[in-house]
Short mmCIF file of C-alpha atoms and ligand atoms in Angstrom, two decimals:
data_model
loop_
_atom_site.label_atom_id
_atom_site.label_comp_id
_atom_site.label_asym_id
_atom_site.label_seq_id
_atom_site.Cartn_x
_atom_site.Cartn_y
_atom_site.Cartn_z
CA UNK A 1 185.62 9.18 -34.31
CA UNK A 2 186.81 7.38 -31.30
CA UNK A 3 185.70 3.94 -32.92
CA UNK A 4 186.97 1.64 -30.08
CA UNK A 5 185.19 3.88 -27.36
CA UNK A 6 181.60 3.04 -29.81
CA UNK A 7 182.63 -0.25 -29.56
CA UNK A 8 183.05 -0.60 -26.11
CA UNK A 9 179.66 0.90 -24.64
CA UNK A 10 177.84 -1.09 -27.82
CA UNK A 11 179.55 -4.64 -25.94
CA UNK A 12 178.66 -3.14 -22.69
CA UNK A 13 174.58 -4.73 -23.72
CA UNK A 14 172.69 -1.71 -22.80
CA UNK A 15 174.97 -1.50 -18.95
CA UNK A 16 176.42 1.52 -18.28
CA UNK A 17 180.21 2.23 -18.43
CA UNK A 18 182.41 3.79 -16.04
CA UNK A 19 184.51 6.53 -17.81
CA UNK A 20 187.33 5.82 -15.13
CA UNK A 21 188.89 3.37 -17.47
CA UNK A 22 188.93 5.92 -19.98
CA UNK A 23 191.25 9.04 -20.84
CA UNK A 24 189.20 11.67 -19.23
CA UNK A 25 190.51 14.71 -21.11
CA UNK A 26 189.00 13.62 -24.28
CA UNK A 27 186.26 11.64 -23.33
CA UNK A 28 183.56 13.96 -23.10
CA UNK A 29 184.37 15.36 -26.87
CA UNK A 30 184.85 12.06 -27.92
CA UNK A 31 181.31 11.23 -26.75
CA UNK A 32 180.00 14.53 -27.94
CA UNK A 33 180.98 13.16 -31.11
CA UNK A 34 179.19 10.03 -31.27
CA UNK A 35 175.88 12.13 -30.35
CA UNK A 36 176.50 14.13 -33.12
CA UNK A 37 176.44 11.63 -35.84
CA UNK A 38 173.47 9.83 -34.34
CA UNK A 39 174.51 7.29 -31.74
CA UNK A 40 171.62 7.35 -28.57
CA UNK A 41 173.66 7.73 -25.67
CA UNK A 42 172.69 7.71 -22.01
CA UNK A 43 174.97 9.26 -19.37
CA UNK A 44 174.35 9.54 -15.53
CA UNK A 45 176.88 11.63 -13.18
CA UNK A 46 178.41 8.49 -11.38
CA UNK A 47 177.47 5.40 -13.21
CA UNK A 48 178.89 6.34 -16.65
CA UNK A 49 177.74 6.03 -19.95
CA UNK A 50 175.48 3.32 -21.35
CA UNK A 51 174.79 2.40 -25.54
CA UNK A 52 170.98 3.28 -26.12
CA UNK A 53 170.99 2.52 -29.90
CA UNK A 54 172.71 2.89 -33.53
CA UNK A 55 173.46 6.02 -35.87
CA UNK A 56 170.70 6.25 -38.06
CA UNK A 57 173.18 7.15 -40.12
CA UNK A 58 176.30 5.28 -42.04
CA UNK A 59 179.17 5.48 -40.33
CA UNK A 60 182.59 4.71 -42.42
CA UNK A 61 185.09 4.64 -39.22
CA UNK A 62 182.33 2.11 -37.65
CA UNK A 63 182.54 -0.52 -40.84
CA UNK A 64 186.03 0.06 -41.71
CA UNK A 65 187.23 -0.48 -37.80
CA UNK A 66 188.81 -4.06 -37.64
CA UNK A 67 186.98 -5.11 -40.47
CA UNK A 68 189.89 -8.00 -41.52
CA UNK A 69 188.92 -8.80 -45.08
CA UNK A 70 191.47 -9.78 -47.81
CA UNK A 71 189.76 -8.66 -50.57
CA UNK A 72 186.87 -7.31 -50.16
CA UNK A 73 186.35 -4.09 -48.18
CA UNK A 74 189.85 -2.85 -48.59
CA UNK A 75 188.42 0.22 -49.54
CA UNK A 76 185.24 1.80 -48.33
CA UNK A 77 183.13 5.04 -49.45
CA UNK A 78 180.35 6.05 -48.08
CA UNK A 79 178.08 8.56 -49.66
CA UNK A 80 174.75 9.88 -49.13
CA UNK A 81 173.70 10.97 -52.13
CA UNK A 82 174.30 9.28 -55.10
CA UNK A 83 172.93 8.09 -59.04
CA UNK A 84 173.53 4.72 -58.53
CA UNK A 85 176.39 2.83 -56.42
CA UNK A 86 176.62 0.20 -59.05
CA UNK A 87 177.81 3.31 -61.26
CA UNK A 88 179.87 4.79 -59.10
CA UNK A 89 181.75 1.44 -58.44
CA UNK A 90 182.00 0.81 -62.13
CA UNK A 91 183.75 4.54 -62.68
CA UNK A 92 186.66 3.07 -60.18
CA UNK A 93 187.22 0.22 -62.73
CA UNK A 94 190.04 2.00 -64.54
CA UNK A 95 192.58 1.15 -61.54
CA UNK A 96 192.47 -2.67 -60.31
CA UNK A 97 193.78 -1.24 -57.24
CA UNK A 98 189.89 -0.67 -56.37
CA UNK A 99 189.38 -4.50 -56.71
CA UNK A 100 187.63 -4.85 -53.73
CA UNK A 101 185.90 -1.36 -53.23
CA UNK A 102 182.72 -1.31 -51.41
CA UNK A 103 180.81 1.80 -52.53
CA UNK A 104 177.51 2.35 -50.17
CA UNK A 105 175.17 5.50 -50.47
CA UNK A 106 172.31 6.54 -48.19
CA UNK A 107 170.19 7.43 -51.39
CA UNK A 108 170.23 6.50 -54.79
CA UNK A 109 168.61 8.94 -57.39
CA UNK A 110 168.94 6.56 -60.45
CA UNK A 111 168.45 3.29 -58.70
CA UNK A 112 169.28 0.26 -61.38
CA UNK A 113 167.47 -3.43 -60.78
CA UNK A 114 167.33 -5.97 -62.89
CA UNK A 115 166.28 -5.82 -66.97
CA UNK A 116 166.30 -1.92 -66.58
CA UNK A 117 163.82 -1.75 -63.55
CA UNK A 118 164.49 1.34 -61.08
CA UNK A 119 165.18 0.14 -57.63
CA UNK A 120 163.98 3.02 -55.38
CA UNK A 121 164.64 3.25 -51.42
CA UNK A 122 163.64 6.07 -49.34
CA UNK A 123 167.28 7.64 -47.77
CA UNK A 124 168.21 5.46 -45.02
CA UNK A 125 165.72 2.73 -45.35
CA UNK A 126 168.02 0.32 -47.10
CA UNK A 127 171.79 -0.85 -47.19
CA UNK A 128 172.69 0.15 -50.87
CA UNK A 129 175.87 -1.75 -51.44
CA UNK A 130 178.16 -2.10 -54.90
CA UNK A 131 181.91 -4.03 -54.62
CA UNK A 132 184.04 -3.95 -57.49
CA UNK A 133 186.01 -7.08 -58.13
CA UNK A 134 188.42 -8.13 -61.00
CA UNK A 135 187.97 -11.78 -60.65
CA UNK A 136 190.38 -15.00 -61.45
CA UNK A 137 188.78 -17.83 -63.00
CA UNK A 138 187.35 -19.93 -61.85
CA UNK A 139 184.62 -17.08 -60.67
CA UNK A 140 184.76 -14.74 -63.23
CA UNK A 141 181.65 -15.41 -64.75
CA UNK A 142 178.98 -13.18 -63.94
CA UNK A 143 176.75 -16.22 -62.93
CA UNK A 144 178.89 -17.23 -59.97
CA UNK A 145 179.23 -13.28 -58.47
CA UNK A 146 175.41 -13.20 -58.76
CA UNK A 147 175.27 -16.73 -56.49
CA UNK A 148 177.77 -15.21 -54.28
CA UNK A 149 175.93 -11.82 -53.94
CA UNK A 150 172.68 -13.65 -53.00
CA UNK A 151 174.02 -16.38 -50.77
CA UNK A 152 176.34 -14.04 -48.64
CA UNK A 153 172.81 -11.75 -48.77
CA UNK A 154 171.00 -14.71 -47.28
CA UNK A 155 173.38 -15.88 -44.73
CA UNK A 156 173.52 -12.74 -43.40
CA UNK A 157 169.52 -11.59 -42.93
CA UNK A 158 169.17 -15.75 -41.74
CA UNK A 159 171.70 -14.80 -39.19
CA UNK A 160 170.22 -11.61 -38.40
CA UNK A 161 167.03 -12.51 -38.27
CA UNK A 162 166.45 -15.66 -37.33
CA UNK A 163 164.60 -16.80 -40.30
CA UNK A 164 165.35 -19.12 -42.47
CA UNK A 165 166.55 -16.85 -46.28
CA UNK A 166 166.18 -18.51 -49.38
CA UNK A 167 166.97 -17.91 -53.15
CA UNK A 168 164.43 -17.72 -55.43
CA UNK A 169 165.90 -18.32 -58.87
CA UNK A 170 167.63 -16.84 -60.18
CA UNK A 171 169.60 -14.37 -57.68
CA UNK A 172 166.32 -12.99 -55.11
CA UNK A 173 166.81 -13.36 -51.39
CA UNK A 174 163.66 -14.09 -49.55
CA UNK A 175 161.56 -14.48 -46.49
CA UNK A 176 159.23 -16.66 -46.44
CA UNK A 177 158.34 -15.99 -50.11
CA UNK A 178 158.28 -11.90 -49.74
CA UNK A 179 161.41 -10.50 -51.31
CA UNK A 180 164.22 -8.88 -48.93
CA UNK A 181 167.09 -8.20 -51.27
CA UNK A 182 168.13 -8.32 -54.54
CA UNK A 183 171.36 -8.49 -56.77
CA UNK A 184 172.46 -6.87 -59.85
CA UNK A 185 175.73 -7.59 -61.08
CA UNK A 186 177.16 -5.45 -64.35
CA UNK A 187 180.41 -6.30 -66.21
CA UNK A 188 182.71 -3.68 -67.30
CA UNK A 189 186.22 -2.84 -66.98
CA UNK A 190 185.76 -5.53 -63.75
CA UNK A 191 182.59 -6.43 -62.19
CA UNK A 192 180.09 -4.69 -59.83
CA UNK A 193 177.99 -6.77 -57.44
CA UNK A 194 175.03 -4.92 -56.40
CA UNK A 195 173.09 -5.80 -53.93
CA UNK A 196 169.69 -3.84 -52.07
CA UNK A 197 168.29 -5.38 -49.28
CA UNK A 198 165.13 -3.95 -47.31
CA UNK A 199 166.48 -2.57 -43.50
CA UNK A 200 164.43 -0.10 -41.87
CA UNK A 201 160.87 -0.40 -43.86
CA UNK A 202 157.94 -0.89 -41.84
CA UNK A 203 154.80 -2.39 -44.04
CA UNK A 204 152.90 0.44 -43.80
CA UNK A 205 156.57 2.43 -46.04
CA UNK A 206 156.42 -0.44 -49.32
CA UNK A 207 154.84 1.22 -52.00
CA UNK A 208 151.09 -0.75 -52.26
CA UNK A 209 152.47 -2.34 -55.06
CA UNK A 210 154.66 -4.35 -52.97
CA UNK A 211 152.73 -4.87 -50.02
CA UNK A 212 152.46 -8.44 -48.89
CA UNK A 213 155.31 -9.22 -51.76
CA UNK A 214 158.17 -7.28 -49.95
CA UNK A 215 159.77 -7.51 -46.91
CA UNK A 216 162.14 -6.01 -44.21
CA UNK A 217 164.94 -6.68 -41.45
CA UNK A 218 162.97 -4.37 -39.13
CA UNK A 219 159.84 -5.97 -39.88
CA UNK A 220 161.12 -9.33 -39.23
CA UNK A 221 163.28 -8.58 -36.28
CA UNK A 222 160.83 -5.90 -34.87
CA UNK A 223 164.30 -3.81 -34.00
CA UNK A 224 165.75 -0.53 -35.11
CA UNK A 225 169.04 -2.35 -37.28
CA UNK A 226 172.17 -0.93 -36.99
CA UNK A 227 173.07 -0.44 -40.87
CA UNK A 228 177.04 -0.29 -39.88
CA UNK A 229 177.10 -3.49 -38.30
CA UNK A 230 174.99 -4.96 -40.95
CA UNK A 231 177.17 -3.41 -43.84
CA UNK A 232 179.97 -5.05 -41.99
CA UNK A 233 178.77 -8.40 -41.85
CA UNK A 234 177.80 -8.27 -45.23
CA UNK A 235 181.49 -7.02 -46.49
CA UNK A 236 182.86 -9.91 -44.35
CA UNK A 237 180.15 -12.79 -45.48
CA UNK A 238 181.36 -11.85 -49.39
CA UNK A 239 185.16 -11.98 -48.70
CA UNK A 240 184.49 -15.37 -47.17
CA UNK A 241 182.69 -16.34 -50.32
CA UNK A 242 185.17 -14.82 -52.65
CA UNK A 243 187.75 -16.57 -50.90
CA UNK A 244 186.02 -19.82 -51.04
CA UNK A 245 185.12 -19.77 -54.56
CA UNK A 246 188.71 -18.78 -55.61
CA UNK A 247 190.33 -21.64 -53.24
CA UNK A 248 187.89 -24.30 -53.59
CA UNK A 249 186.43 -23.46 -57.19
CA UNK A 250 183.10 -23.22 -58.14
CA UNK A 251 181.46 -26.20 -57.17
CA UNK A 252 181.45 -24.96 -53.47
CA UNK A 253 179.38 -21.95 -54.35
CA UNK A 254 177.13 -23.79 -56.55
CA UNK A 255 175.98 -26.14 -53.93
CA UNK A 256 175.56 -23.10 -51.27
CA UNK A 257 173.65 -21.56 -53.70
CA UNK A 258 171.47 -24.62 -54.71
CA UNK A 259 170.77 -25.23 -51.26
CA UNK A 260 168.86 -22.22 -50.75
CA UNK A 261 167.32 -21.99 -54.03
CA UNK A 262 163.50 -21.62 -53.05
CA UNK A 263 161.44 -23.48 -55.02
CA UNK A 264 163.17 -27.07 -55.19
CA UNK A 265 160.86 -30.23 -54.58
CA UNK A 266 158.14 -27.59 -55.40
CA UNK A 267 156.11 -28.25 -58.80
CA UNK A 268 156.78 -25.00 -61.35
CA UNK A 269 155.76 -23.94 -64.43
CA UNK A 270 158.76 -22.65 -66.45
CA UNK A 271 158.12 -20.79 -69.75
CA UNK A 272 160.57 -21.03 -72.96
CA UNK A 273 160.52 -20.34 -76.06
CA UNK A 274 159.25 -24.08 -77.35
CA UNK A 275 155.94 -23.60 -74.73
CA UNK A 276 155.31 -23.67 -70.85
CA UNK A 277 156.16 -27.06 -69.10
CA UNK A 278 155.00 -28.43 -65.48
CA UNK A 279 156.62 -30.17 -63.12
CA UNK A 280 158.40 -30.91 -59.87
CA UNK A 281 162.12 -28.89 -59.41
CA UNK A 282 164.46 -31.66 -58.38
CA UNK A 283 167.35 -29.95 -58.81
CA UNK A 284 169.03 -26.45 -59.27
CA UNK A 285 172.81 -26.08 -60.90
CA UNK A 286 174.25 -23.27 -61.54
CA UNK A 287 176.09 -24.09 -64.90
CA UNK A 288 173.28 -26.38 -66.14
CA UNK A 289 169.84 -24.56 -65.14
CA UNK A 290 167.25 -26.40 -63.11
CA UNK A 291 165.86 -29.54 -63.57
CA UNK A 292 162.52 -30.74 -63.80
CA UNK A 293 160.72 -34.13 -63.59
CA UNK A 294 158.02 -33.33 -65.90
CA UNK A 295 154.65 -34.59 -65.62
CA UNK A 296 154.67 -37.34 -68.17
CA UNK A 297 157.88 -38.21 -66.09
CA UNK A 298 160.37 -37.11 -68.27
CA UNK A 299 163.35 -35.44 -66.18
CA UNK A 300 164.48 -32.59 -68.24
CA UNK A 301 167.48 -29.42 -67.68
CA UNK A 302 166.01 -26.37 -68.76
CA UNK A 303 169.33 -23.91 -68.91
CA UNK A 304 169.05 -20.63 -67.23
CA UNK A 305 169.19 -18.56 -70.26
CA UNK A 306 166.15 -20.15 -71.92
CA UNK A 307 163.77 -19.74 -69.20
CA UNK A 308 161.62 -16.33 -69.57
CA UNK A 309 159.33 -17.14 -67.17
CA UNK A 310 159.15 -19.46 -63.92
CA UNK A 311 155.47 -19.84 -62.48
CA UNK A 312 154.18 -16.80 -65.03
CA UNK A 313 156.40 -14.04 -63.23
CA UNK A 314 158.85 -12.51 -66.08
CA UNK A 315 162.58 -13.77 -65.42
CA UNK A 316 165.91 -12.92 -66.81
CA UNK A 317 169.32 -14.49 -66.61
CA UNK A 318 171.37 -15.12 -63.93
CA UNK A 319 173.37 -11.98 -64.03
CA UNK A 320 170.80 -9.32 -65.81
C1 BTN B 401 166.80 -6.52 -58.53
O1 BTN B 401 166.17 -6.06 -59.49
O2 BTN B 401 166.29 -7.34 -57.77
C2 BTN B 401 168.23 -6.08 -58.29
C3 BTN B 401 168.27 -4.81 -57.46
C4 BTN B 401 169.68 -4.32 -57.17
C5 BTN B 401 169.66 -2.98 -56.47
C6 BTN B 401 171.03 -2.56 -56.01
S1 BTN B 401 170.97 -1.20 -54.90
C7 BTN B 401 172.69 -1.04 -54.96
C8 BTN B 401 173.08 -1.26 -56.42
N1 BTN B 401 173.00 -0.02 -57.17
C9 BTN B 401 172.05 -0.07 -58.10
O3 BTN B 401 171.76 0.86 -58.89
N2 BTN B 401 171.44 -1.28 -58.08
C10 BTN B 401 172.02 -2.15 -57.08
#
């Protein structure tokens, strides 16, 4: 695929593009190709050729092109049919010359969420993304990959969207309290991050159970997303994370990831196993758990692991 060509008429904003600057004897197969895998194209006889929209498709040569990660995204596979990505990046784990594979499938038959939920997308609707990592300390832990699956997550749908992407503990990105993405990271041989995140639904394609709880990039943005891009971005956000965590240690991801944390200043109810307590979130730390100023005033750290509920919805750990 004549990648640089794509890029060109995308850059062009929706003008058209003279072919003169191009070579003309492959041109017209070269843009015969791009219709074939999906890209709207619109040529005229003199003016040229102008970008009308994305592949609905995946497109490996499109992410891969220029991509400039150092570890993540060295490899990329694209499939469209698949059991689960986070499986299929776990069955690379035998060679840590995958670290940094990016597995991504149009369709996930055995879709894995958190505490053995099935995550289920219609083909195409989401970007279904699993990157195998054999991490250094100081982010080994599974804690930290989860933070840096869910703030690279939200930095890229705030930048894509305009809106402003939170956490809500432990590791779910959201709009404006309806849930956009999610992260599942498994430890094996070395460690998958997971993530799902909500492209190309409208409301009217969330199962009822989730309508009014879920929500999408097309729904926000009111565009057709082009998943390529997006899957780019998202490869690029998580080097820049890894990168930062490994260079600057931990404490740099915690605080990106406490900032977005959703429900801080906000009064919760979390659940343990000693009772349910209420009171005001003043902080959120991703070694200690979340702390809460009670309401007899008592400021107390409630660690991850011992909260099973927050504000009577069932929660696991940070990494399950
Ligand atoms: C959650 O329950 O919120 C986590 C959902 C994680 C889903 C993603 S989709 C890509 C990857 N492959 C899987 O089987 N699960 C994760």
């Amino acid at each position: 695929m004549n990648v640089p060509l794509l890029h060109r008429l995308r850059s062009a904003g929706g003008e058209f593009v003279s072919l003169a600057e191009f070579e003309l004897a492959s041109i017209s197969a070269d843009l015969d190709d791009l219709e074939r895998r999906g890209f709207l194209l619109e040529r005229h006889p003199y003016r040229g050729v102008a970008y009308r929209g994305p592949s609905p498709r995946l497109c490996p040569d499109q992410i891969e092109w220029q991509l400039g990660t150092h570890r993540i995204g060295r490899r990329v596979a694209v499939w469209n049919r698949v059991g689960s990505t986070n499986d299929l990046a776990a069955s690379a784990a035998n060679s840590s010359s995958n670290d940094g594979l990016v597995v991504l499938a149009e369709e996930q038959t055995t879709g894995r969420g958190r505490r053995g939920r099935t995550w289920t997308a219609p083909p195409g609707s989401s970007l279904l993304m699993s990157v195998l990592v054999f991490p250094e300390p100081p982010i080994a832990g599974v804690t930290w990959l989860t933070a840096l699956g869910a703030v690279a997550t939200a930095r890229v749908v705030s930048e894509i969207s305009g809106y402003t992407a939170q956490i809500k503990w432990p590791n779910d990105v959201r709009v404006d309290g309806r849930k956009i993405a999610g992260i599942l990271v498994e430890r094996g041989l070395g460690t998958v991050i997971g993530i799902g995140l909500n492209v190309g639904y409208e409301e009217s394609s969330f199962p009822e159970s989730l309508r009014g709880s879920a929500t999408s990039l097309k729904i926000l943005t009111r565009h057709d997303i082009d998943r390529s891009e997006l899957a780019r971005a998202l490869i690029r956000q998580l080097d820049e994370l890894y990168l930062q965590g490994l260079r600057e240690g931990p404490a740099a991801l915690g605080q990106l990831w406490s900032d977005r944390i959703e429900p801080l200043g906000r009064s919760i109810r979390v659940t343990t196993r000693a009772g349910s307590f209420r009171g005001d979130l003043i902080q959120a730390d991703l070694d200690q758990g979340l702390r809460l100023v009670l309401t007899t005033g008592e400021s107390l750290w409630f660690p991850h692991q011992e909260i099973l509920c927050l504000d009577g919805e069932d929660m696991t750990t940070l990494g399950g």
